[in-house]
Coordinates of N, CA and C in Angstrom, one line a residue:
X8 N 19.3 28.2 10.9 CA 18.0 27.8 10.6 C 17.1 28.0 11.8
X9 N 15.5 28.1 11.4 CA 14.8 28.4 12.7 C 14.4 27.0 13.3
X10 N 14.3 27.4 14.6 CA 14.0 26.1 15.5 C 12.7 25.5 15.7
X11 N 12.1 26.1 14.8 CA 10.9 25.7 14.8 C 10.5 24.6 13.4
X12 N 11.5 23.6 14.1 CA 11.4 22.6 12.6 C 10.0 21.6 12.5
X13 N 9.7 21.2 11.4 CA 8.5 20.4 11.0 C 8.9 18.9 10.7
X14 N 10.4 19.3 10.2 CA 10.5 18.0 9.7 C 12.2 17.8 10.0
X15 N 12.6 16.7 10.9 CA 13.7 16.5 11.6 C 14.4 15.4 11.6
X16 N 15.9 14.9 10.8 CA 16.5 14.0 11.3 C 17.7 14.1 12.1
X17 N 17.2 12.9 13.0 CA 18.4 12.5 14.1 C 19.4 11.4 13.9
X18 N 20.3 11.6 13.3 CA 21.5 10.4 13.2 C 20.9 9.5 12.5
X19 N 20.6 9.7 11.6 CA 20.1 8.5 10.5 C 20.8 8.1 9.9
X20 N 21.1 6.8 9.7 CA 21.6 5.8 8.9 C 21.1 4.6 7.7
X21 N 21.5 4.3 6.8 CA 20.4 3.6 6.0 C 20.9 2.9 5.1
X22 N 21.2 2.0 4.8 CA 21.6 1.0 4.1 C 20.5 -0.2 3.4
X23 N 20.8 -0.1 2.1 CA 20.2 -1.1 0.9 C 20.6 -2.7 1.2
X24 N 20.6 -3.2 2.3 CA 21.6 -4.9 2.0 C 22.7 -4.4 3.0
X25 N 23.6 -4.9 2.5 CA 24.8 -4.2 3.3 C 25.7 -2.8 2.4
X26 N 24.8 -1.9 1.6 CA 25.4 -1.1 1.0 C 25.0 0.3 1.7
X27 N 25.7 0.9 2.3 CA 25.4 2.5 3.3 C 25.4 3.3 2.5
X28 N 23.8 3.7 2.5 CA 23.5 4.9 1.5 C 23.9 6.4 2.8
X29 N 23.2 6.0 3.6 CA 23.5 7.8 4.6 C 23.9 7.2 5.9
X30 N 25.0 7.9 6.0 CA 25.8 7.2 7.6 C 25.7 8.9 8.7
X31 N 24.6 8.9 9.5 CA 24.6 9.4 10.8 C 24.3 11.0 10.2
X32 N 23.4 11.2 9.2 CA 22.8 12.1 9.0 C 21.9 12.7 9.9
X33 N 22.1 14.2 10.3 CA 21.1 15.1 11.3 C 20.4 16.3 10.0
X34 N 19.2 17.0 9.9 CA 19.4 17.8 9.3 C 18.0 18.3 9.5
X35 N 17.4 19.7 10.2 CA 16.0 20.1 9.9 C 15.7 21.0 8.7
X36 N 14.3 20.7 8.6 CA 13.1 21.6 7.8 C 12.2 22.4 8.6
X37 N 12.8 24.1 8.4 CA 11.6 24.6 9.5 C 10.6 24.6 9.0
X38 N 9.4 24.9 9.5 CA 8.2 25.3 9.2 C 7.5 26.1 8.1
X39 N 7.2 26.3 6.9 CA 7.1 27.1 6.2 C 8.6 27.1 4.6
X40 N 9.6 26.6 5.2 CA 10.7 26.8 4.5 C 11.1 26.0 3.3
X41 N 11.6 26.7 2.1 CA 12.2 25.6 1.2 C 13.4 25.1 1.1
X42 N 13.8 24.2 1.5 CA 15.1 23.2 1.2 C 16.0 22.6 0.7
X43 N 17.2 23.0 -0.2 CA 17.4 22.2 -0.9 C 18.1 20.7 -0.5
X44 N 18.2 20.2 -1.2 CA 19.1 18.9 -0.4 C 20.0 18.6 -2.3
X45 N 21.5 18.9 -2.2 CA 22.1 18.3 -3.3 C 23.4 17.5 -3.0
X46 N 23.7 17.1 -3.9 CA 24.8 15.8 -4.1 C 25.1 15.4 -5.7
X47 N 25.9 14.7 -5.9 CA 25.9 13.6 -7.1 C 25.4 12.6 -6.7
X48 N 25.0 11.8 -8.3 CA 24.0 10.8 -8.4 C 24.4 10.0 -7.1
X49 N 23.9 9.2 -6.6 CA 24.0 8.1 -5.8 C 24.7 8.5 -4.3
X50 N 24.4 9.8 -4.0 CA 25.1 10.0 -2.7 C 23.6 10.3 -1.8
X51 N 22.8 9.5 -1.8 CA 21.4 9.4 -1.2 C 20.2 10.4 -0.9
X52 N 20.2 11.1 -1.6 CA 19.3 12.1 -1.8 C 18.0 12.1 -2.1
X53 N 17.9 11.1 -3.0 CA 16.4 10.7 -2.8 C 16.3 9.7 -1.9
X54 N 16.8 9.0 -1.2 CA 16.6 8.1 -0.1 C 15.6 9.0 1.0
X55 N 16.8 10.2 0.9 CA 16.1 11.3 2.3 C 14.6 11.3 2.1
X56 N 14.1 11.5 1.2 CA 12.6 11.4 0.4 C 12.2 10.6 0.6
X57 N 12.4 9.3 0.4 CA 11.9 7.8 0.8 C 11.8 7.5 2.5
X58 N 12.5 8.1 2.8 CA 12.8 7.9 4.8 C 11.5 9.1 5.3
X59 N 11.4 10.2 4.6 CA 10.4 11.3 5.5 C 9.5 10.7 4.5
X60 N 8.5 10.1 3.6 CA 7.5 9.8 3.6 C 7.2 8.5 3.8
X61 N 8.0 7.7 4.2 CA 7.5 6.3 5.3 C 8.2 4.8 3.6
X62 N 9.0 5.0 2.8 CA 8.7 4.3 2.1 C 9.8 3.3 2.5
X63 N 10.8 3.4 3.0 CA 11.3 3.1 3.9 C 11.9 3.7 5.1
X64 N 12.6 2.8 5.7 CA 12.8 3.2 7.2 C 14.2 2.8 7.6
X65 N 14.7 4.0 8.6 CA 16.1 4.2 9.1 C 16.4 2.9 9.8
X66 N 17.7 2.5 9.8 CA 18.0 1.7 10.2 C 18.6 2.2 11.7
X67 N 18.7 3.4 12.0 CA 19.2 4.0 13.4 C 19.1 5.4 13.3
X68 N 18.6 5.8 14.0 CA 18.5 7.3 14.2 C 17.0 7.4 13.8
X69 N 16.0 8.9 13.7 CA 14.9 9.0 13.8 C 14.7 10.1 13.1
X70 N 13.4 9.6 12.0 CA 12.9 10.7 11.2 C 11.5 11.2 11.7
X71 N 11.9 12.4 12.2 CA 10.0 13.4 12.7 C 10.1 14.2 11.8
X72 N 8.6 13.9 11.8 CA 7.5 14.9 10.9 C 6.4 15.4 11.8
X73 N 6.5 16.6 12.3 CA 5.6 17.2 13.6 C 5.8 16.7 14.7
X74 N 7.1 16.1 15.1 CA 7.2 15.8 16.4 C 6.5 13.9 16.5
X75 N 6.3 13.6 15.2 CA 6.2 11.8 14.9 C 7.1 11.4 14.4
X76 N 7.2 9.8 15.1 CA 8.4 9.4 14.0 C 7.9 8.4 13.1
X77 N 8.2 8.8 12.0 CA 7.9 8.2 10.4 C 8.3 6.8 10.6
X78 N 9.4 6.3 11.2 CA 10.0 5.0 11.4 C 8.8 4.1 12.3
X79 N 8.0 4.4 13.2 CA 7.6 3.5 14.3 C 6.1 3.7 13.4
X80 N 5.5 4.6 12.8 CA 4.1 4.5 12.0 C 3.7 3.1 11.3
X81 N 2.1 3.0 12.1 CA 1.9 1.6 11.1 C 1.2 1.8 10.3
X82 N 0.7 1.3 9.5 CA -0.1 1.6 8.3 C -1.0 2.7 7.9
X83 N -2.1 2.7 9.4 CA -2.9 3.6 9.1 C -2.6 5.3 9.5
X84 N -1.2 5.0 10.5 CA -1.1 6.3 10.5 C 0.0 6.9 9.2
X85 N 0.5 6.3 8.7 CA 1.3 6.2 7.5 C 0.4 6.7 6.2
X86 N -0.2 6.4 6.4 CA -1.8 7.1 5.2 C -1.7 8.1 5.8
X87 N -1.9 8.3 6.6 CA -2.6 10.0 7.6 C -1.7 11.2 7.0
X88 N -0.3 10.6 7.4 CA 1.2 11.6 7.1 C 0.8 11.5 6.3
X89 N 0.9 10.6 4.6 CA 1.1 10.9 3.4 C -0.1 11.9 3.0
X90 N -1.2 11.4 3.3 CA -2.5 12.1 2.8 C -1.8 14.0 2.9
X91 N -0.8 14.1 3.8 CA -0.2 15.8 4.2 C 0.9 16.0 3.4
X92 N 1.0 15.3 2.4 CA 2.5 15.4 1.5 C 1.6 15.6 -0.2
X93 N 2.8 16.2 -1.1 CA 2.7 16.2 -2.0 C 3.9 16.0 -2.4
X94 N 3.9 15.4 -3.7 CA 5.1 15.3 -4.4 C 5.1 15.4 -5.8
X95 N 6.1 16.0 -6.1 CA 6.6 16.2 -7.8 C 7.8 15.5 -8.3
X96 N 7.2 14.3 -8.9 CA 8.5 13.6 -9.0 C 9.0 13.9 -10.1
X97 N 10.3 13.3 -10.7 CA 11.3 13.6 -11.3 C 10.9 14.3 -13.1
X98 N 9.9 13.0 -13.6 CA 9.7 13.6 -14.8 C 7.8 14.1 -14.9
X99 N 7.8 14.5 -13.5 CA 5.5 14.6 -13.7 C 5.1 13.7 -13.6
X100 N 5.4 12.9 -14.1 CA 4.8 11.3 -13.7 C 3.3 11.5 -13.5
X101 N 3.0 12.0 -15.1 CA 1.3 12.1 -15.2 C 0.9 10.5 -15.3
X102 N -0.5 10.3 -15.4 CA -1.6 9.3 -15.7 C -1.4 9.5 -17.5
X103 N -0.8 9.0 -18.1 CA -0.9 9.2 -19.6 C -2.5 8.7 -20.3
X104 N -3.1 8.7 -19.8 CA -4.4 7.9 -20.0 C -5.7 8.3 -19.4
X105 N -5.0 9.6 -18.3 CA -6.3 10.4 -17.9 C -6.0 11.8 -18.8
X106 N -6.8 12.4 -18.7 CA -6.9 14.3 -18.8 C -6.1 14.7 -18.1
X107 N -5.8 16.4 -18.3 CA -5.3 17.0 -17.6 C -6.2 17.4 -16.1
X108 N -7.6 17.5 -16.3 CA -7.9 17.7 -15.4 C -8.5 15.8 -14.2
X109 N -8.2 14.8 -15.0 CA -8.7 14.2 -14.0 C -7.5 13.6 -13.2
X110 N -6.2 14.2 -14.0 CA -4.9 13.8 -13.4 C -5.0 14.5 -11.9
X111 N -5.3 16.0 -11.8 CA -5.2 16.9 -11.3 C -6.2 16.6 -10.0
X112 N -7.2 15.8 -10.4 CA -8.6 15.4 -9.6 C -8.3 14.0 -8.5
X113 N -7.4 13.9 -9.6 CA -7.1 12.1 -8.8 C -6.9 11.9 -7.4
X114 N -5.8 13.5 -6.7 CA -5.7 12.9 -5.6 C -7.1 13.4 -4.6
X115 N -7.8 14.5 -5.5 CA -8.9 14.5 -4.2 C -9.9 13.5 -4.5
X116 N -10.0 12.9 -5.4 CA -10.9 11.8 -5.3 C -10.6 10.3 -4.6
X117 N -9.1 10.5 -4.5 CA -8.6 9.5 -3.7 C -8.8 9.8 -2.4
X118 N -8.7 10.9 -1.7 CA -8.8 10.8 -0.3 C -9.8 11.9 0.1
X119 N -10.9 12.5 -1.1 CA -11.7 13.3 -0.1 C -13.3 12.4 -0.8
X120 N -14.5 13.0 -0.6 CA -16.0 12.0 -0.2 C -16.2 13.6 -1.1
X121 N -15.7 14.6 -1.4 CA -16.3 15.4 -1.9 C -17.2 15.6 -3.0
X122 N -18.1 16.5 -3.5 CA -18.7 16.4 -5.0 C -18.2 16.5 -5.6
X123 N -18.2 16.2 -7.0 CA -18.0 16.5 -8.3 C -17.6 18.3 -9.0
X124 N -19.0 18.6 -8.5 CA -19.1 19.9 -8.7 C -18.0 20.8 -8.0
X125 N -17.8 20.5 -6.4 CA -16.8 20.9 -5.7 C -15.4 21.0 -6.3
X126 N -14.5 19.3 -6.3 CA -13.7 18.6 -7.4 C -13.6 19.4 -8.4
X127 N -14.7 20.3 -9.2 CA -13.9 20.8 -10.7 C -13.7 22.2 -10.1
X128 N -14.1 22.7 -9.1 CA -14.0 24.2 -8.9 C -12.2 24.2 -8.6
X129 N -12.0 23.4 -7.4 CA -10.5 23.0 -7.0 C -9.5 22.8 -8.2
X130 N -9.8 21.7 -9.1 CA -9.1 21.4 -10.2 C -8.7 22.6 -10.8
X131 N -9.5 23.6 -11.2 CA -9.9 25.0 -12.2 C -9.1 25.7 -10.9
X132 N -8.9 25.9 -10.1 CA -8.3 26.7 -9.2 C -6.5 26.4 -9.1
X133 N -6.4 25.2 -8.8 CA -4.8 24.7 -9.2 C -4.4 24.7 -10.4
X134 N -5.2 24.4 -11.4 CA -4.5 24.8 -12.8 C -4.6 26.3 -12.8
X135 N -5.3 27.2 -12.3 CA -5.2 28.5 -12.6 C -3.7 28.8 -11.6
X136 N -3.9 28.6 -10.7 CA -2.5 28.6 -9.9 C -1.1 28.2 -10.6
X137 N -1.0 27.3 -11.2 CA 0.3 27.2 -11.8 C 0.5 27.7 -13.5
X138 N -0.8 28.7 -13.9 CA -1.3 29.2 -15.0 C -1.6 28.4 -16.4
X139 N -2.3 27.9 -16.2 CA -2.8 26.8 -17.0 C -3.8 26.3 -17.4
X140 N -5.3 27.4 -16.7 CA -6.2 27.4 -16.8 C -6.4 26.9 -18.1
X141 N -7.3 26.5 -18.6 CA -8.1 26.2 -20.0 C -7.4 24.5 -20.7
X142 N -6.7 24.0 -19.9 CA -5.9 22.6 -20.4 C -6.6 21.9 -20.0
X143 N -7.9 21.8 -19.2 CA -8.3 20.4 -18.1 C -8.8 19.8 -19.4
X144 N -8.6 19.8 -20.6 CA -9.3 18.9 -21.7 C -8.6 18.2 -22.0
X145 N -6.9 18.4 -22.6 CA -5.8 17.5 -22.7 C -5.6 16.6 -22.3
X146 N -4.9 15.8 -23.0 CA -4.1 14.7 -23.0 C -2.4 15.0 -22.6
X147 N -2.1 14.3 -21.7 CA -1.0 14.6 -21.4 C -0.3 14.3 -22.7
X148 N 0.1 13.5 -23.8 CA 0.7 13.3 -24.9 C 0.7 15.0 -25.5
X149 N -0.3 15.8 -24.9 CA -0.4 17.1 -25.8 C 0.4 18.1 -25.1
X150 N 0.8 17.7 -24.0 CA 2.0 19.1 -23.2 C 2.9 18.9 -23.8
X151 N 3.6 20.2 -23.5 CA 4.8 20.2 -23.9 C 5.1 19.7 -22.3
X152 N 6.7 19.6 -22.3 CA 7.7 19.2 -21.0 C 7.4 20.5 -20.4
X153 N 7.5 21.5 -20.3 CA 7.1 22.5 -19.3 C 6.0 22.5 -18.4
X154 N 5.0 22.2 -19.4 CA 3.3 21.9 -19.6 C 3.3 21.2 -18.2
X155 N 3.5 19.8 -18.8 CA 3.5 18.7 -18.3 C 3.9 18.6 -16.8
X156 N 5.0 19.5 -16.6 CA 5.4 19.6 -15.2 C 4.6 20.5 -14.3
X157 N 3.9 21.5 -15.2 CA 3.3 22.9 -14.5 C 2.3 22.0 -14.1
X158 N 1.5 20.6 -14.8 CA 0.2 19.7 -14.4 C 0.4 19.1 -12.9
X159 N 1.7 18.7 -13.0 CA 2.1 17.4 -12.1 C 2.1 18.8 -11.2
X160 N 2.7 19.9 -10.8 CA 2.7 20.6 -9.8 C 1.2 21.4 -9.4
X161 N 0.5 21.0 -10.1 CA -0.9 21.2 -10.0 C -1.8 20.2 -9.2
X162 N -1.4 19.3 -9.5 CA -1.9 17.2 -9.1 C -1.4 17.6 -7.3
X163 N 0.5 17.6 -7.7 CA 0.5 17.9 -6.1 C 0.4 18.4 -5.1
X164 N -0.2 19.6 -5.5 CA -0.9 20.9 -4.6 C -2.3 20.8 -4.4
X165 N -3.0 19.7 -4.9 CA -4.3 19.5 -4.8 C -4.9 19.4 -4.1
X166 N -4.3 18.9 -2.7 CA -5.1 18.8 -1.1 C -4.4 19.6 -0.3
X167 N -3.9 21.0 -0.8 CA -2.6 22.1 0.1 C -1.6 21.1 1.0
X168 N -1.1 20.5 0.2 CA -0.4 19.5 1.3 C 0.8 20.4 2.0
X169 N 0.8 20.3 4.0 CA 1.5 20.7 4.6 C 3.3 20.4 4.4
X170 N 3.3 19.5 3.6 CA 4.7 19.2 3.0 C 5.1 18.9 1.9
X171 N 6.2 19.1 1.3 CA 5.8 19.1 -0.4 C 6.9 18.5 -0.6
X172 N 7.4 17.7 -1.2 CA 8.7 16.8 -2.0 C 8.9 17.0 -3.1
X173 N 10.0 17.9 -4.3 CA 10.2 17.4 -4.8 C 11.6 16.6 -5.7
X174 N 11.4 15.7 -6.7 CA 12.1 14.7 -7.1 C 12.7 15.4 -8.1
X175 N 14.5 16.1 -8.1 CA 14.6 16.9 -9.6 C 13.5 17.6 -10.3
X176 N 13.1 18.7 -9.6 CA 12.0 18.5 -10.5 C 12.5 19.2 -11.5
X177 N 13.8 19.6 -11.7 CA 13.6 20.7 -13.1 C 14.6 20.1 -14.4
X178 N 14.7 18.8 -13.9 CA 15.9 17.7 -14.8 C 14.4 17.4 -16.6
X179 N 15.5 17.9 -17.6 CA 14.9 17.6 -18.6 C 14.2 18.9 -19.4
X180 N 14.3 19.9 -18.5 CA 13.4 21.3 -18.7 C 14.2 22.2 -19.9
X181 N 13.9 23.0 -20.8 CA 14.9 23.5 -21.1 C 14.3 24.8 -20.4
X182 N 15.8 26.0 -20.4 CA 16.1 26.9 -19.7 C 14.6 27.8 -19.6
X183 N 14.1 28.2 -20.1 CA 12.7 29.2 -20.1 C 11.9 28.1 -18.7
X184 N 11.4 26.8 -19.4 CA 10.5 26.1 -18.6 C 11.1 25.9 -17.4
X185 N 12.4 25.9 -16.9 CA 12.8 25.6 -15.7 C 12.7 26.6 -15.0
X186 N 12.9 28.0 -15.4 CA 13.0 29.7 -14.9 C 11.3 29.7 -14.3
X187 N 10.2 29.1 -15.1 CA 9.2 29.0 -15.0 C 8.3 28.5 -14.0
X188 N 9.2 27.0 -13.8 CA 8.9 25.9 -12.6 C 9.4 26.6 -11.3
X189 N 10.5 27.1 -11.5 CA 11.1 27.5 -10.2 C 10.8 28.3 -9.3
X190 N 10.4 29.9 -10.3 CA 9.2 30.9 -9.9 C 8.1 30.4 -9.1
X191 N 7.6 29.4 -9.8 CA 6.1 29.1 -9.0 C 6.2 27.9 -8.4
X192 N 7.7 27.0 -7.9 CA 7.6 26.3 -7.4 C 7.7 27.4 -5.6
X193 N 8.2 28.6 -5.6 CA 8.8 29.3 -4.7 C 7.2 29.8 -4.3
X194 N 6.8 30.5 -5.3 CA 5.6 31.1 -4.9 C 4.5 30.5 -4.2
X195 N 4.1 29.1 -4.8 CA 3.1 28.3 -4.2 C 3.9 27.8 -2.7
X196 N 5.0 27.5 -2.5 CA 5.5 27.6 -1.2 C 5.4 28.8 -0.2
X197 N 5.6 29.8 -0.5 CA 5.1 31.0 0.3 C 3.5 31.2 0.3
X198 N 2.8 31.0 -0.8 CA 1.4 30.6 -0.4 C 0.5 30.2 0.1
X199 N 1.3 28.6 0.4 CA 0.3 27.8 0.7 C 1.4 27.5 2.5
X200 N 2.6 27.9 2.7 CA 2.9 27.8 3.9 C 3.6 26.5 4.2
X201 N 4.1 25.8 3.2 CA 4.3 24.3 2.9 C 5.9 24.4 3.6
X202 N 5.8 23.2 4.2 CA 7.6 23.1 4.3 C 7.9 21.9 3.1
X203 N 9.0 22.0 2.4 CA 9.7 21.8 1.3 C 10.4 21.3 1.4
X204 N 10.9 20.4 0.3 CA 12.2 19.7 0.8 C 12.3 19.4 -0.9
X205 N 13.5 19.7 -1.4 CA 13.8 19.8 -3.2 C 14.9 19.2 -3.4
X206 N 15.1 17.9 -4.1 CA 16.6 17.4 -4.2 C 16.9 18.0 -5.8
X207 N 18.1 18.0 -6.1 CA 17.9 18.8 -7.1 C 19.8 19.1 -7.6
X208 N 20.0 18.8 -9.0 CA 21.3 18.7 -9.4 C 21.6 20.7 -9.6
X209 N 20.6 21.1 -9.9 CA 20.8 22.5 -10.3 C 21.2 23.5 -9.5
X210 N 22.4 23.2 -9.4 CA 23.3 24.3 -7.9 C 22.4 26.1 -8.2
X211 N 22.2 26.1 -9.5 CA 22.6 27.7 -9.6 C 20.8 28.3 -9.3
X212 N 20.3 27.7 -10.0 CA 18.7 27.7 -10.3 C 18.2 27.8 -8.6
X213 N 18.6 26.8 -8.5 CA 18.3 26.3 -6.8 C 18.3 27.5 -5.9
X214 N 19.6 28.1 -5.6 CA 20.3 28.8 -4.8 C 19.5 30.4 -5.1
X215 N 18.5 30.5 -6.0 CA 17.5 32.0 -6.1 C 16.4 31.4 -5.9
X216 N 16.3 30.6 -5.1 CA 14.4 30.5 -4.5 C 14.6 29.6 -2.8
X217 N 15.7 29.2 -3.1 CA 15.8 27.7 -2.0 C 16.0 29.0 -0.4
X218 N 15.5 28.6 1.0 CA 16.4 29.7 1.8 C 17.2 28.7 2.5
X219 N 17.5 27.6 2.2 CA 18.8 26.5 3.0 C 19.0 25.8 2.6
X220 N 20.6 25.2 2.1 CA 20.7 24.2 1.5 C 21.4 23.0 2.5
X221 N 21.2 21.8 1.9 CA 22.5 21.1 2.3 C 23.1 20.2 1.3
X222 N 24.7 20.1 1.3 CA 25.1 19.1 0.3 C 25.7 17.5 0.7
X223 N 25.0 16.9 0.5 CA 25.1 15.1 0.8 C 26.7 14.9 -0.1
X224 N 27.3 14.2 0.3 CA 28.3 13.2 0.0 C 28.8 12.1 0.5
X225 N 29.0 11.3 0.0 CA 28.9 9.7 0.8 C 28.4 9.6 1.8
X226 N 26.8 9.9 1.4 CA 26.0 9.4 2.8 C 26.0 10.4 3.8
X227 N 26.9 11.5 3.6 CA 26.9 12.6 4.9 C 26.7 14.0 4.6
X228 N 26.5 14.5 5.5 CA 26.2 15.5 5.2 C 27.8 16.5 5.1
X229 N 28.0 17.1 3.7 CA 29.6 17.5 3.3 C 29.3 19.4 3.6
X230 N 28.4 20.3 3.6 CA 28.3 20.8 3.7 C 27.3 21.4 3.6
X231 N 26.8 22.7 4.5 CA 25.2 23.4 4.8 C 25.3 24.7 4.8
X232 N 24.0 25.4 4.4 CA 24.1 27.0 4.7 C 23.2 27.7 3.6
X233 N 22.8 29.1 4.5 CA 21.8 29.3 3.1 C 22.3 30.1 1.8
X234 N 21.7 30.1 1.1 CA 22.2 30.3 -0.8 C 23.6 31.5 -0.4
X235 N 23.4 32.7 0.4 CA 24.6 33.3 0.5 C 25.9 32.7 1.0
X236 N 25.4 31.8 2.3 CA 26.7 31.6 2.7 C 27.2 30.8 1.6
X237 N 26.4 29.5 1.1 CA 26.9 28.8 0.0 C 27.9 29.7 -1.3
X238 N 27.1 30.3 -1.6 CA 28.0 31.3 -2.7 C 29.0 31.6 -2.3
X239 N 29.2 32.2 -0.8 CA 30.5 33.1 0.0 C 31.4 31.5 0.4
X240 N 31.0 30.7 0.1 CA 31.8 29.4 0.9 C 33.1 29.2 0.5
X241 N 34.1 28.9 1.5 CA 35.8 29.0 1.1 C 35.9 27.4 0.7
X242 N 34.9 26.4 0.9 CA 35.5 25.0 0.8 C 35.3 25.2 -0.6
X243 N 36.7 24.3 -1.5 CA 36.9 24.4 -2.8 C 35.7 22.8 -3.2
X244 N 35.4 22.5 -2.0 CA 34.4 21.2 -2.7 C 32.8 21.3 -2.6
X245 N 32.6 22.6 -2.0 CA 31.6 23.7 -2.6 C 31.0 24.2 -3.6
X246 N 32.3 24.8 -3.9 CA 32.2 25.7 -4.7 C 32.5 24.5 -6.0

């Protein structure tokens, strides 16, 4: 991996109560790169996600994001980080009650003073980006599941956020719409320059867009390497 990481853990550890979800995890995100991070259910993979955007905090060891650590941030610089994140969680996790386009609007009206006028040029520009132009009228009830997720990866590219998370995003897809998501989840990453971080059950899918993976198991890190070596890998709990 290049050394030029953005996003960095040092020996992190992390426990629910007394239950140890990640014991003494190290792992970077270089700059620009996309990530996979897999496991089975409950071997803390979306925790990792919860620890680099501040929603909780390591109980030992240290999570940087540009050389900060996520753990010691207090409120307002905790806004600052997030305002540089996007995220695509698990199932889109639209506004069922907004449009397509004011879903898509939401987060720059949440953190930018911009116009209106401005606001729909952007909106019309990220829906054209994930090819979707002409939907800002919809009702999310009116996507299909492909749809729906092409929105939500529209919503979270809305302020080019320098870090992008996503939550499974391709759980629930059938095969065309996943082929679909994955394409342009790769593309808008080479685009926009984003470093990436993807948890994600889909070994196969993953391994033609991701350039590094790592695989979590009880809390640790069980194995790493990028899509080749993984494929060429002699551990039979790899493969």
């Amino acid at each position: 991996m290049s050394s030029d990481s953005f996003i960095e853990l040092k020996n992190v550890s992390f426990a629910y109560g007394d239950r140890p979800i990640l014991q003494d995890i190290s792992l970077t995100i270089p700059r620009g790169k996309l990530v996979a991070i897999m496991g089975g259910s409950g071997s803390g993979k979306t925790t990792l996600l919860r620890l680099i955007s501040g929603q909780v905090r390591a109980q030992q060891g240290q999570v940087l994001v540009d050389g900060q650590d996520v753990g010691r941030m207090g409120n307002q610089a905790l806004y600052q980080h997030r305002r540089r994140m996007g995220m695509l969680f698990q199932f889109g996790a639209l506004f069922t009650d907004l449009s397509v386009f004011d879903n898509v609007a939401f987060p720059i009206r949440e953190h930018t003073r911009l116009p209106e006028s401005l606001i729909r040029d952007l909106v019309l520009m990220k829906l054209s980006a994930v090819g979707l132009r002409g939907t800002e009228s919809l009702m999310p009830a009116e996507l299909s599941g492909g749809m729906a997720r092409r929105i939500a990866l529209a919503r979270a590219i809305a302020l080019d956020p320098q870090i992008m998370l996503y939550d499974e995003p391709f759980t629930g897809l059938d095969p065309i719409s996943l082929g679909t998501i994955a394409l342009l989840i790769k593309k808008l990453n080479d685009a926009l320059g984003t470093s990436s971080i993807m948890v994600t059950h889909d070994v196969h899918k993953s391994l033609e867009i991701v350039d590094y993976v790592y695989f979590v198991a009880s809390g640790r890190i069980a194995a790493e390497g990028t899509p080749d070596e993984v494929r060429h890998s002699a551990s039979p709990w790899v493969q």
